[in-house]
Amino acid sequence: MLTKGEALFAAQGVRASGRKKLPPREDGACPLLGPQGRCMIYTHRPFGCRTHFCAAAGGPYPRKHLADLIQRLDTLDETLDGEGPRPIQSAVADALEEMA
Ligand code: SF4
């Protein structure tokens, strides 16, 4: 799940990888997971992929900072007329269309 700002940033990563659309994915895995098991947009990956929302997963920020960052993403989502957190497939596909 990701907010609109994250989706637009991920869409930039898709474009930077030379793609204009998300690759089809039938197995339910993330559409941005490449055939070699690596993220196709690693430097543009969403917030949740960066932090896993918990310190135990090795997120780089203390919990208080994560809460602050989540609030900032929510505020940005409102500014961008987003719909709140959405599934990655549809959020990034819509962001790619918006950027076209
Ligand atoms: S890091 Fe996130 S965006 Fe990248 S493949 Fe994994 S789940 Fe998908």
CSV table of C-alpha atoms and ligand atoms in Angstrom, one decimal:
chain,number,residue,atom,x,y,z
A,1,MET,CA,0.0,0.0,0.0
A,2,LEU,CA,1.3,3.4,-0.8
A,3,THR,CA,0.2,7.0,-1.0
A,4,LYS,CA,0.0,9.1,-4.1
A,5,GLY,CA,3.3,10.9,-3.5
A,6,GLU,CA,5.0,7.5,-3.2
A,7,ALA,CA,3.2,6.2,-6.3
A,8,LEU,CA,4.4,9.2,-8.3
A,9,PHE,CA,7.9,8.7,-7.1
A,10,ALA,CA,7.7,5.0,-7.9
A,11,ALA,CA,6.4,5.8,-11.3
A,12,GLN,CA,9.4,8.0,-11.9
A,13,GLY,CA,11.5,4.9,-11.0
A,14,VAL,CA,9.6,2.8,-13.5
A,15,ARG,CA,10.2,5.4,-16.2
A,16,ALA,CA,13.9,5.6,-15.2
A,17,SER,CA,14.1,1.8,-15.7
A,18,GLY,CA,13.0,2.4,-19.3
A,19,ARG,CA,9.4,1.1,-18.9
A,20,LYS,CA,6.2,3.0,-19.6
A,21,LYS,CA,3.9,0.5,-17.9
A,22,LEU,CA,4.1,-2.0,-15.0
A,23,PRO,CA,5.1,-5.5,-16.2
A,24,PRO,CA,2.2,-7.9,-15.9
A,25,ARG,CA,2.3,-10.1,-12.8
A,26,GLU,CA,0.0,-13.1,-12.4
A,27,ASP,CA,1.4,-14.6,-9.2
A,28,GLY,CA,0.3,-11.8,-6.8
A,29,ALA,CA,3.9,-10.7,-6.1
A,30,CYS,CA,4.9,-7.1,-6.3
A,31,PRO,CA,4.8,-6.0,-9.9
A,32,LEU,CA,8.2,-4.2,-9.4
A,33,LEU,CA,10.0,-7.4,-8.3
A,34,GLY,CA,12.3,-8.2,-11.2
A,35,PRO,CA,13.0,-11.7,-12.5
A,36,GLN,CA,16.3,-11.8,-10.6
A,37,GLY,CA,14.5,-11.2,-7.3
A,38,ARG,CA,15.6,-7.6,-7.1
A,39,CYS,CA,13.5,-4.5,-6.9
A,40,MET,CA,13.2,-2.7,-10.3
A,41,ILE,CA,12.9,0.7,-8.6
A,42,TYR,CA,15.1,0.3,-5.6
A,43,THR,CA,16.0,3.9,-5.2
A,44,HIS,CA,12.4,4.9,-5.8
A,45,ARG,CA,10.8,2.2,-3.6
A,46,PRO,CA,7.9,3.2,-1.3
A,47,PHE,CA,8.2,4.1,2.4
A,48,GLY,CA,7.0,0.7,3.6
A,49,CYS,CA,9.6,-1.1,1.6
A,50,ARG,CA,12.3,1.2,3.2
A,51,THR,CA,11.2,0.8,6.8
A,52,HIS,CA,8.9,-2.2,7.1
A,53,PHE,CA,7.2,0.1,9.6
A,54,CYS,CA,9.2,-1.4,12.5
A,55,ALA,CA,12.5,-1.0,14.2
A,56,ALA,CA,12.9,-4.8,14.5
A,57,ALA,CA,13.1,-4.9,10.7
A,58,GLY,CA,16.1,-2.6,10.7
A,59,GLY,CA,14.4,0.6,9.7
A,60,PRO,CA,16.8,3.5,9.8
A,61,TYR,CA,14.6,5.8,11.9
A,62,PRO,CA,13.3,5.6,15.5
A,63,ARG,CA,9.5,4.9,15.8
A,64,LYS,CA,8.7,8.6,16.6
A,65,HIS,CA,10.4,9.7,13.4
A,66,LEU,CA,8.5,7.0,11.4
A,67,ALA,CA,5.2,8.4,12.8
A,68,ASP,CA,6.2,11.9,11.7
A,69,LEU,CA,7.2,10.7,8.2
A,70,ILE,CA,3.9,8.8,7.9
A,71,GLN,CA,2.0,12.0,8.8
A,72,ARG,CA,4.0,14.0,6.2
A,73,LEU,CA,3.1,11.4,3.6
A,74,ASP,CA,-0.6,11.7,4.5
A,75,THR,CA,-0.4,15.5,4.3
A,76,LEU,CA,1.3,15.2,0.9
A,77,ASP,CA,-1.4,12.7,-0.2
A,78,GLU,CA,-4.1,15.3,0.6
A,79,THR,CA,-2.2,18.0,-1.2
A,80,LEU,CA,-2.0,15.8,-4.3
A,81,ASP,CA,-5.7,14.9,-4.0
A,82,GLY,CA,-4.8,11.3,-3.3
A,83,GLU,CA,-7.1,8.6,-2.0
A,84,GLY,CA,-5.0,7.5,0.9
A,85,PRO,CA,-2.9,4.3,0.8
A,86,ARG,CA,-3.7,2.2,-2.2
A,87,PRO,CA,-2.4,-1.2,-3.5
A,88,ILE,CA,0.9,-0.7,-5.4
A,89,GLN,CA,-0.3,-2.1,-8.7
A,90,SER,CA,-3.2,0.3,-9.2
A,91,ALA,CA,-1.5,3.3,-7.5
A,92,VAL,CA,1.6,3.1,-9.7
A,93,ALA,CA,-0.3,2.3,-12.9
A,94,ASP,CA,-2.5,5.4,-12.3
A,95,ALA,CA,0.6,7.5,-11.5
A,96,LEU,CA,2.2,6.4,-14.8
A,97,GLU,CA,-0.9,7.4,-16.7
A,98,GLU,CA,-1.0,10.8,-14.9
A,99,MET,CA,2.6,11.4,-15.9
A,100,ALA,CA,2.0,10.5,-19.5
B,1,SF4,S1,11.1,-3.2,-2.5
B,1,SF4,FE1,8.9,-2.8,-2.6
B,1,SF4,S2,8.6,-2.0,-4.6
B,1,SF4,FE2,10.5,-3.0,-4.7
B,1,SF4,S3,10.0,-5.1,-5.3
B,1,SF4,FE3,10.0,-5.1,-3.1
B,1,SF4,S4,7.9,-4.8,-2.5
B,1,SF4,FE4,8.1,-4.1,-4.7
